[in-house]
mmCIF file of N, CA and C in Angstrom:
data_model
loop_
_atom_site.group_PDB
_atom_site.id
_atom_site.type_symbol
_atom_site.label_atom_id
_atom_site.label_comp_id
_atom_site.label_asym_id
_atom_site.label_seq_id
_atom_site.Cartn_x
_atom_site.Cartn_y
_atom_site.Cartn_z
ATOM 1 N N MET S 183 19.373 156.299 -23.871
ATOM 2 C CA MET S 183 20.347 156.836 -23.227
ATOM 3 C C MET S 183 19.661 158.272 -22.834
ATOM 4 N N SER S 184 19.639 158.613 -21.620
ATOM 5 C CA SER S 184 18.906 159.997 -21.133
ATOM 6 C C SER S 184 20.169 161.268 -21.184
ATOM 7 N N ASP S 185 19.473 162.123 -21.395
ATOM 8 C CA ASP S 185 20.357 163.662 -21.202
ATOM 9 C C ASP S 185 20.848 163.872 -19.735
ATOM 10 N N PRO S 186 22.009 164.063 -19.372
ATOM 11 C CA PRO S 186 22.433 164.373 -18.163
ATOM 12 C C PRO S 186 21.678 165.891 -17.486
ATOM 13 N N ALA S 187 21.503 165.764 -16.247
ATOM 14 C CA ALA S 187 20.797 166.840 -15.982
ATOM 15 C C ALA S 187 21.334 167.847 -15.864
ATOM 16 N N PRO S 188 20.919 169.147 -16.182
ATOM 17 C CA PRO S 188 21.504 170.315 -16.402
ATOM 18 C C PRO S 188 22.220 170.709 -15.058
ATOM 19 N N ARG S 189 23.187 171.546 -15.260
ATOM 20 C CA ARG S 189 24.211 171.862 -13.961
ATOM 21 C C ARG S 189 23.158 172.731 -13.160
ATOM 22 N N SER S 190 23.327 173.045 -11.769
ATOM 23 C CA SER S 190 22.365 173.725 -10.931
ATOM 24 C C SER S 190 22.933 175.170 -10.951
ATOM 25 N N MET S 191 22.699 176.238 -10.651
ATOM 26 C CA MET S 191 23.125 177.468 -10.023
ATOM 27 C C MET S 191 24.267 177.304 -9.513
ATOM 28 N N PHE S 192 24.350 176.396 -8.430
ATOM 29 C CA PHE S 192 25.342 176.564 -7.440
ATOM 30 C C PHE S 192 26.849 175.969 -8.162
ATOM 31 N N GLU S 193 26.604 175.119 -9.103
ATOM 32 C CA GLU S 193 27.701 174.433 -9.816
ATOM 33 C C GLU S 193 28.290 175.720 -10.899
ATOM 34 N N LYS S 194 27.390 176.263 -11.439
ATOM 35 C CA LYS S 194 27.618 177.465 -12.046
ATOM 36 C C LYS S 194 28.451 178.847 -11.443
ATOM 37 N N LEU S 195 27.926 178.824 -10.267
ATOM 38 C CA LEU S 195 28.786 179.817 -9.324
ATOM 39 C C LEU S 195 30.091 179.188 -9.139
ATOM 40 N N LEU S 196 29.859 177.866 -8.645
ATOM 41 C CA LEU S 196 31.450 177.514 -8.309
ATOM 42 C C LEU S 196 32.335 177.537 -9.351
ATOM 43 N N TYR S 197 32.069 177.204 -10.788
ATOM 44 C CA TYR S 197 32.870 177.212 -12.033
ATOM 45 C C TYR S 197 33.389 178.785 -12.152
ATOM 46 N N VAL S 198 32.240 179.365 -11.930
ATOM 47 C CA VAL S 198 32.755 180.911 -12.239
ATOM 48 C C VAL S 198 33.816 181.566 -10.979
ATOM 49 N N GLY S 199 33.196 181.236 -9.969
ATOM 50 C CA GLY S 199 34.663 181.399 -8.932
ATOM 51 C C GLY S 199 35.805 180.867 -8.845
ATOM 52 N N ILE S 200 35.995 179.365 -9.334
ATOM 53 C CA ILE S 200 37.152 179.036 -9.805
ATOM 54 C C ILE S 200 37.959 179.720 -10.858
ATOM 55 N N ALA S 201 37.084 180.102 -11.795
ATOM 56 C CA ALA S 201 37.956 180.765 -12.945
ATOM 57 C C ALA S 201 38.027 182.059 -12.655
ATOM 58 N N THR S 202 37.528 182.688 -12.049
ATOM 59 C CA THR S 202 38.064 184.142 -11.360
ATOM 60 C C THR S 202 39.105 183.856 -10.586
ATOM 61 N N PHE S 203 38.984 182.862 -9.919
ATOM 62 C CA PHE S 203 40.424 182.849 -8.725
ATOM 63 C C PHE S 203 41.666 182.830 -9.252
ATOM 64 N N PHE S 204 41.419 182.176 -10.533
ATOM 65 C CA PHE S 204 42.872 181.834 -11.263
ATOM 66 C C PHE S 204 43.074 182.887 -12.436
ATOM 67 N N LEU S 205 42.163 183.484 -13.041
ATOM 68 C CA LEU S 205 42.308 184.505 -13.960
ATOM 69 C C LEU S 205 42.528 185.974 -13.132
ATOM 70 N N TRP S 206 42.242 186.271 -12.064
ATOM 71 C CA TRP S 206 42.459 187.444 -11.629
ATOM 72 C C TRP S 206 43.915 188.106 -11.226
ATOM 73 N N PRO S 207 44.757 187.299 -11.211
ATOM 74 C CA PRO S 207 46.126 187.626 -11.200
ATOM 75 C C PRO S 207 47.048 188.415 -12.475
ATOM 76 N N PHE S 208 46.074 187.727 -13.633
ATOM 77 C CA PHE S 208 46.385 188.120 -14.971
ATOM 78 C C PHE S 208 45.728 189.838 -15.249
ATOM 79 N N VAL S 209 45.309 190.070 -14.348
ATOM 80 C CA VAL S 209 44.741 191.881 -14.912
ATOM 81 C C VAL S 209 45.644 192.372 -14.519
ATOM 82 N N GLN S 210 46.138 193.187 -15.487
ATOM 83 C CA GLN S 210 47.637 193.977 -14.944
ATOM 84 C C GLN S 210 47.472 195.380 -15.110
ATOM 85 N N LEU S 211 48.458 196.160 -14.836
ATOM 86 C CA LEU S 211 48.485 197.567 -15.040
ATOM 87 C C LEU S 211 47.854 198.032 -16.183
ATOM 88 N N TRP S 212 48.093 197.339 -17.683
ATOM 89 C CA TRP S 212 47.590 198.065 -18.791
ATOM 90 C C TRP S 212 46.063 197.948 -18.981
ATOM 91 N N SER S 213 45.398 197.091 -18.081
ATOM 92 C CA SER S 213 44.214 196.685 -18.269
ATOM 93 C C SER S 213 43.411 197.654 -17.585
ATOM 94 N N ILE S 214 44.001 198.339 -16.414
ATOM 95 C CA ILE S 214 43.205 199.258 -15.782
ATOM 96 C C ILE S 214 43.075 200.416 -16.581
ATOM 97 N N LYS S 215 44.208 200.603 -17.446
ATOM 98 C CA LYS S 215 43.892 201.813 -18.466
ATOM 99 C C LYS S 215 43.034 201.322 -19.775
ATOM 100 N N ALA S 216 43.243 199.912 -20.190
ATOM 101 C CA ALA S 216 42.455 199.833 -21.367
ATOM 102 C C ALA S 216 40.924 199.602 -20.996
ATOM 103 N N ILE S 217 40.944 198.732 -19.959
ATOM 104 C CA ILE S 217 39.534 198.516 -19.353
ATOM 105 C C ILE S 217 39.051 199.075 -18.304
ATOM 106 N N PRO S 218 38.183 200.267 -18.260
ATOM 107 C CA PRO S 218 37.917 200.747 -16.873
ATOM 108 C C PRO S 218 37.057 200.162 -16.380
ATOM 109 N N VAL S 219 37.252 199.364 -15.387
ATOM 110 C CA VAL S 219 36.252 198.632 -14.499
ATOM 111 C C VAL S 219 35.440 199.366 -13.240
ATOM 112 N N PHE S 220 36.256 200.362 -13.111
ATOM 113 C CA PHE S 220 35.705 200.932 -11.865
ATOM 114 C C PHE S 220 35.247 202.567 -12.692
ATOM 115 N N GLU S 221 34.088 203.007 -12.146
ATOM 116 C CA GLU S 221 33.725 204.521 -12.487
ATOM 117 C C GLU S 221 34.733 205.470 -12.221
ATOM 118 N N SER S 222 35.369 205.383 -11.176
ATOM 119 C CA SER S 222 36.088 206.786 -10.720
ATOM 120 C C SER S 222 37.594 206.323 -11.509
ATOM 121 N N ASP S 223 38.034 207.652 -11.410
ATOM 122 C CA ASP S 223 39.652 207.786 -12.102
ATOM 123 C C ASP S 223 40.807 207.511 -11.012
ATOM 124 N N ALA S 224 40.489 206.941 -10.033
ATOM 125 C CA ALA S 224 41.340 206.965 -9.123
ATOM 126 C C ALA S 224 42.339 205.668 -9.415
ATOM 127 N N HIS S 225 41.816 204.390 -10.248
ATOM 128 C CA HIS S 225 42.699 203.719 -10.387
ATOM 129 C C HIS S 225 43.780 204.128 -11.756
ATOM 130 N N LEU S 226 43.127 204.925 -12.511
ATOM 131 C CA LEU S 226 44.420 205.728 -13.414
ATOM 132 C C LEU S 226 45.074 206.243 -12.953
ATOM 133 N N ARG S 227 44.575 207.213 -12.028
ATOM 134 C CA ARG S 227 45.719 208.266 -11.463
ATOM 135 C C ARG S 227 46.555 207.233 -10.401
ATOM 136 N N ALA S 228 46.207 206.396 -10.071
ATOM 137 C CA ALA S 228 47.243 205.695 -9.330
ATOM 138 C C ALA S 228 48.130 204.746 -10.380
ATOM 139 N N SER S 229 47.458 204.550 -11.358
ATOM 140 C CA SER S 229 48.759 203.637 -12.377
ATOM 141 C C SER S 229 49.391 204.479 -12.820
ATOM 142 N N VAL S 230 49.018 205.958 -13.341
ATOM 143 C CA VAL S 230 50.061 207.153 -13.916
ATOM 144 C C VAL S 230 51.155 207.415 -12.677
ATOM 145 N N ALA S 231 50.867 207.755 -11.351
ATOM 146 C CA ALA S 231 51.563 207.814 -10.394
ATOM 147 C C ALA S 231 52.354 206.531 -10.384
ATOM 148 N N LEU S 232 52.426 205.374 -10.124
ATOM 149 C CA LEU S 232 53.252 204.361 -10.407
ATOM 150 C C LEU S 232 54.346 204.524 -11.546
ATOM 151 N N GLU S 233 53.718 204.704 -12.366
ATOM 152 C CA GLU S 233 54.634 204.545 -13.641
ATOM 153 C C GLU S 233 55.703 205.880 -13.611
ATOM 154 N N ASN S 234 55.305 207.091 -12.920
ATOM 155 C CA ASN S 234 56.032 208.121 -12.567
ATOM 156 C C ASN S 234 56.993 207.766 -11.829
ATOM 157 N N LEU S 235 56.598 207.190 -10.569
ATOM 158 C CA LEU S 235 57.625 206.761 -9.589
ATOM 159 C C LEU S 235 58.652 205.526 -10.270
ATOM 160 N N MET S 236 58.290 204.633 -11.224
ATOM 161 C CA MET S 236 59.263 203.897 -11.892
ATOM 162 C C MET S 236 60.208 204.884 -12.547
ATOM 163 N N GLU S 237 59.738 205.787 -13.277
ATOM 164 C CA GLU S 237 60.546 206.281 -14.036
ATOM 165 C C GLU S 237 61.298 207.193 -13.450
ATOM 166 N N GLY S 238 61.114 207.628 -12.128
ATOM 167 C CA GLY S 238 61.931 208.439 -11.335
ATOM 168 C C GLY S 238 63.175 207.357 -10.647
ATOM 169 N N ALA S 239 62.712 205.998 -10.328
ATOM 170 C CA ALA S 239 63.623 205.307 -9.613
ATOM 171 C C ALA S 239 64.834 204.921 -10.593
ATOM 172 N N LEU S 240 64.105 204.606 -12.098
ATOM 173 C CA LEU S 240 65.178 204.178 -13.080
ATOM 174 C C LEU S 240 66.254 205.253 -13.492
ATOM 175 N N SER S 241 65.959 206.479 -13.267
ATOM 176 C CA SER S 241 66.632 207.569 -13.728
ATOM 177 C C SER S 241 67.460 207.645 -12.593
ATOM 178 N N ARG S 242 67.437 207.203 -11.660
ATOM 179 C CA ARG S 242 68.549 207.574 -10.417
ATOM 180 C C ARG S 242 70.093 206.855 -10.934
ATOM 181 N N PRO S 243 70.952 207.117 -10.472
ATOM 182 C CA PRO S 243 72.038 206.332 -10.359
ATOM 183 C C PRO S 243 72.159 205.161 -9.986
ATOM 184 N N PHE S 244 72.955 204.284 -10.437
ATOM 185 C CA PHE S 244 72.851 202.757 -10.203
ATOM 186 C C PHE S 244 73.017 202.698 -8.556
ATOM 187 N N GLU S 245 72.107 201.977 -8.024
ATOM 188 C CA GLU S 245 72.235 201.598 -6.579
ATOM 189 C C GLU S 245 72.288 200.172 -6.318
ATOM 190 N N ARG S 246 72.761 199.426 -5.470
ATOM 191 C CA ARG S 246 72.808 198.237 -5.064
ATOM 192 C C ARG S 246 71.399 198.065 -4.187
ATOM 193 N N SER S 247 71.383 198.811 -3.379
ATOM 194 C CA SER S 247 70.247 198.652 -2.467
ATOM 195 C C SER S 247 69.538 199.995 -1.975
ATOM 196 N N PHE S 248 68.429 200.231 -1.935
ATOM 197 C CA PHE S 248 67.651 201.474 -1.679
ATOM 198 C C PHE S 248 66.162 201.228 -1.145
ATOM 199 N N SER S 249 65.833 201.719 -0.057
ATOM 200 C CA SER S 249 64.471 201.467 0.287
ATOM 201 C C SER S 249 63.773 202.711 0.804
ATOM 202 N N SER S 250 62.657 203.414 0.283
ATOM 203 C CA SER S 250 62.203 204.387 0.772
ATOM 204 C C SER S 250 60.841 204.070 1.722
ATOM 205 N N PRO S 251 60.750 204.781 2.708
ATOM 206 C CA PRO S 251 59.229 204.772 3.157
ATOM 207 C C PRO S 251 58.135 205.048 2.465
ATOM 208 N N PHE S 252 56.857 204.948 2.781
ATOM 209 C CA PHE S 252 56.027 205.213 2.112
ATOM 210 C C PHE S 252 55.504 206.922 2.179
ATOM 211 N N GLU S 253 55.617 207.432 1.125
ATOM 212 C CA GLU S 253 55.466 208.748 1.238
ATOM 213 C C GLU S 253 54.316 209.485 0.321
ATOM 214 N N ALA S 254 53.784 210.605 0.788
ATOM 215 C CA ALA S 254 52.530 211.229 -0.075
ATOM 216 C C ALA S 254 53.016 211.512 -1.381
ATOM 217 N N ILE S 255 51.972 211.082 -2.654
ATOM 218 C CA ILE S 255 52.410 211.538 -3.765
ATOM 219 C C ILE S 255 52.100 212.981 -4.271
ATOM 220 N N PRO S 256 53.049 213.896 -4.720
ATOM 221 C CA PRO S 256 52.188 215.138 -4.871
ATOM 222 C C PRO S 256 51.283 214.958 -6.059
ATOM 223 N N GLY S 257 50.369 215.975 -5.778
ATOM 224 C CA GLY S 257 48.979 215.781 -6.643
ATOM 225 C C GLY S 257 48.111 215.054 -6.388
ATOM 226 N N CYS S 258 48.244 213.927 -5.786
ATOM 227 C CA CYS S 258 47.052 212.866 -5.373
ATOM 228 C C CYS S 258 46.564 212.834 -4.077
ATOM 229 N N GLU S 259 46.783 214.065 -3.300
ATOM 230 C CA GLU S 259 46.686 214.383 -1.785
ATOM 231 C C GLU S 259 45.121 213.981 -1.658
ATOM 232 N N ASP S 260 44.518 214.291 -2.408
ATOM 233 C CA ASP S 260 42.827 213.754 -2.463
ATOM 234 C C ASP S 260 42.294 212.842 -2.358
ATOM 235 N N LEU S 261 43.139 211.644 -3.003
ATOM 236 C CA LEU S 261 43.025 210.330 -3.050
ATOM 237 C C LEU S 261 43.620 209.591 -1.744
ATOM 238 N N GLY S 262 44.864 210.358 -1.079
ATOM 239 C CA GLY S 262 45.462 209.856 -0.097
ATOM 240 C C GLY S 262 46.568 208.871 -0.483
ATOM 241 N N LEU S 263 46.990 209.221 -1.913
ATOM 242 C CA LEU S 263 47.901 207.994 -2.615
ATOM 243 C C LEU S 263 49.153 208.227 -2.123
ATOM 244 N N VAL S 264 49.834 207.283 -1.602
ATOM 245 C CA VAL S 264 51.241 207.065 -1.106
ATOM 246 C C VAL S 264 51.820 206.043 -1.927
ATOM 247 N N GLY S 265 53.241 206.422 -2.254
ATOM 248 C CA GLY S 265 54.397 205.468 -2.783
ATOM 249 C C GLY S 265 55.337 205.355 -2.285
ATOM 250 N N ARG S 266 55.974 204.111 -2.627
ATOM 251 C CA ARG S 266 57.413 203.841 -2.162
ATOM 252 C C ARG S 266 58.390 203.188 -3.387
ATOM 253 N N VAL S 267 59.493 203.196 -3.169
ATOM 254 C CA VAL S 267 60.332 202.786 -3.978
ATOM 255 C C VAL S 267 61.476 201.894 -3.245
ATOM 256 N N GLU S 268 61.565 200.590 -4.094
ATOM 257 C CA GLU S 268 62.768 199.755 -3.399
ATOM 258 C C GLU S 268 63.604 199.340 -4.382
ATOM 259 N N ILE S 269 64.840 199.258 -4.080
ATOM 260 C CA ILE S 269 65.766 198.504 -4.938
ATOM 261 C C ILE S 269 66.512 197.661 -4.068
ATOM 262 N N LEU S 270 66.328 196.222 -4.661
ATOM 263 C CA LEU S 270 67.028 195.283 -3.733
ATOM 264 C C LEU S 270 68.086 194.257 -5.043
ATOM 265 N N PRO S 271 69.009 193.815 -4.285
ATOM 266 C CA PRO S 271 69.757 192.830 -5.230
ATOM 267 C C PRO S 271 69.231 191.822 -5.692
ATOM 268 N N HIS S 272 69.413 191.149 -7.102
ATOM 269 C CA HIS S 272 68.705 190.193 -7.147
ATOM 270 C C HIS S 272 69.355 188.915 -6.406
ATOM 271 N N PRO S 273 68.529 187.695 -6.103
ATOM 272 C CA PRO S 273 68.949 186.653 -5.276
ATOM 273 C C PRO S 273 70.026 185.870 -6.096
ATOM 274 N N GLU S 274 69.634 185.722 -7.412
ATOM 275 C CA GLU S 274 70.505 184.853 -8.272
ATOM 276 C C GLU S 274 71.339 185.218 -9.195
ATOM 277 N N PHE S 275 71.055 186.480 -9.537
ATOM 278 C CA PHE S 275 72.271 187.188 -10.233
ATOM 279 C C PHE S 275 72.860 188.398 -9.705
ATOM 280 N N PRO S 276 74.050 188.428 -9.425
ATOM 281 C CA PRO S 276 74.920 189.225 -8.861
ATOM 282 C C PRO S 276 74.931 190.657 -9.467
ATOM 283 N N ALA S 277 74.791 190.715 -10.764
ATOM 284 C CA ALA S 277 74.886 192.223 -11.518
ATOM 285 C C ALA S 277 73.379 192.417 -11.686
ATOM 286 N N ASN S 278 72.709 192.370 -11.375
ATOM 287 C CA ASN S 278 71.101 192.761 -11.517
ATOM 288 C C ASN S 278 70.605 193.019 -10.229
ATOM 289 N N VAL S 279 69.648 193.936 -10.302
ATOM 290 C CA VAL S 279 68.907 194.563 -9.033
ATOM 291 C C VAL S 279 67.386 194.577 -9.810
ATOM 292 N N LEU S 280 66.622 194.262 -8.680
ATOM 293 C CA LEU S 280 65.303 194.131 -8.950
ATOM 294 C C LEU S 280 64.760 195.914 -8.192
ATOM 295 N N VAL S 281 63.993 196.477 -9.128
ATOM 296 C CA VAL S 281 63.549 197.715 -8.875
ATOM 297 C C VAL S 281 61.976 197.808 -8.693
ATOM 298 N N ARG S 282 61.521 197.968 -7.699
ATOM 299 C CA ARG S 282 59.964 197.687 -7.188
ATOM 300 C C ARG S 282 59.423 199.127 -6.770
ATOM 301 N N THR S 283 58.316 199.349 -7.306
ATOM 302 C CA THR S 283 57.658 200.405 -7.164
ATOM 303 C C THR S 283 56.180 200.187 -6.750
ATOM 304 N N GLN S 284 55.717 200.736 -5.542
ATOM 305 C CA GLN S 284 54.046 200.457 -4.892
ATOM 306 C C GLN S 284 53.652 201.664 -4.593
ATOM 307 N N VAL S 285 52.356 201.943 -5.119
ATOM 308 C CA VAL S 285 51.348 202.839 -4.513
ATOM 309 C C VAL S 285 50.472 202.123 -3.851
ATOM 310 N N ARG S 286 49.744 202.835 -2.735
ATOM 311 C CA ARG S 286 48.643 202.393 -2.144
ATOM 312 C C ARG S 286 47.821 203.686 -1.856
ATOM 313 N N TRP S 287 46.664 203.263 -1.368
ATOM 314 C CA TRP S 287 45.461 204.083 -1.203
ATOM 315 C C TRP S 287 44.413 203.420 -0.413
ATOM 316 N N GLY S 288 43.653 204.410 0.065
ATOM 317 C CA GLY S 288 42.334 203.711 0.897
ATOM 318 C C GLY S 288 42.566 203.744 2.379
ATOM 319 N N VAL S 289 41.677 203.106 3.074
ATOM 320 C CA VAL S 289 41.528 202.730 4.659
ATOM 321 C C VAL S 289 41.899 201.534 4.839
ATOM 322 N N PHE S 290 42.091 201.022 6.026
ATOM 323 C CA PHE S 290 42.593 199.690 6.380
ATOM 324 C C PHE S 290 41.737 198.733 5.645
ATOM 325 N N PRO S 291 40.708 198.229 5.982
ATOM 326 C CA PRO S 291 40.226 197.237 5.593
ATOM 327 C C PRO S 291 39.854 196.924 4.051
ATOM 328 N N LEU S 292 39.970 198.188 3.498
ATOM 329 C CA LEU S 292 39.537 198.352 1.947
ATOM 330 C C LEU S 292 40.963 198.975 1.112
ATOM 331 N N THR S 293 42.036 198.956 1.823
ATOM 332 C CA THR S 293 43.370 199.378 0.945
ATOM 333 C C THR S 293 43.643 198.746 -0.368
ATOM 334 N N LYS S 294 43.791 199.687 -1.346
ATOM 335 C CA LYS S 294 44.337 198.835 -2.582
ATOM 336 C C LYS S 294 45.790 199.319 -3.087
ATOM 337 N N ASN S 295 46.356 198.594 -3.817
ATOM 338 C CA ASN S 295 47.539 198.185 -3.969
ATOM 339 C C ASN S 295 47.914 198.099 -5.247
ATOM 340 N N LEU S 296 48.820 198.963 -5.840
ATOM 341 C CA LEU S 296 49.578 198.499 -7.403
ATOM 342 C C LEU S 296 50.973 198.307 -7.281
ATOM 343 N N SER S 297 51.452 197.467 -7.514
ATOM 344 C CA SER S 297 53.002 197.386 -7.832
ATOM 345 C C SER S 297 53.568 197.129 -8.932
ATOM 346 N N LEU S 298 54.819 197.531 -9.371
ATOM 347 C CA LEU S 298 55.344 197.234 -10.704
ATOM 348 C C LEU S 298 56.740 196.970 -10.227
ATOM 349 N N GLU S 299 57.217 196.095 -11.348
ATOM 350 C CA GLU S 299 58.676 195.425 -11.104
ATOM 351 C C GLU S 299 59.417 195.614 -12.006
ATOM 352 N N TYR S 300 60.748 195.932 -11.977
ATOM 353 C CA TYR S 300 61.775 196.272 -13.103
ATOM 354 C C TYR S 300 63.330 195.415 -12.835
ATOM 355 N N LEU S 301 63.651 194.608 -13.383
ATOM 356 C CA LEU S 301 64.773 193.938 -13.379
ATOM 357 C C LEU S 301 65.829 194.696 -14.243
ATOM 358 N N ARG S 302 66.884 195.235 -13.301
ATOM 359 C CA ARG S 302 67.896 196.196 -14.244
ATOM 360 C C ARG S 302 69.239 195.413 -13.893
ATOM 361 N N ALA S 303 69.947 195.676 -15.089
ATOM 362 C CA ALA S 303 71.307 194.908 -15.462
ATOM 363 C C ALA S 303 72.255 195.848 -15.301
ATOM 364 N N ARG S 304 73.512 195.738 -15.014
ATOM 365 C CA ARG S 304 74.559 196.763 -15.186
ATOM 366 C C ARG S 304 75.801 195.814 -15.580
ATOM 367 N N THR S 305 76.476 196.405 -16.684
ATOM 368 C CA THR S 305 77.215 195.686 -17.448
ATOM 369 C C THR S 305 78.611 196.224 -16.718
ATOM 370 N N ARG S 306 79.306 195.224 -16.497
ATOM 371 C CA ARG S 306 80.864 195.750 -15.771
ATOM 372 C C ARG S 306 81.562 195.852 -16.720
ATOM 373 N N PRO S 307 82.330 196.918 -16.347
ATOM 374 C CA PRO S 307 83.376 197.560 -17.381
ATOM 375 C C PRO S 307 84.882 196.608 -17.164
#
């Protein structure tokens, strides 16, 4: 019995493309800090700004619903970094709310986004 033909370059690239497509969503906020893929510090500054927005949103009094427009983040004007905070009622659990923060920067076809979500619960007295 003869050995099967070796994989062609096209097959190898196809397998790498499929693996990348399914594994890419698992690249999370911590990996931006732990594994600097990009040479600039834009992603690190954006991740720090995102965490600061989340801390600010969690320090607010409990609200059932809140949505802010995208606003410039102080100290990051050189990147054009804008951020927003959304607080939405959870669709299934009435005592919980979703707190979502998002930062974005860049120009239209090359816009980059980072988002972070937190499930906040309120115990009823």
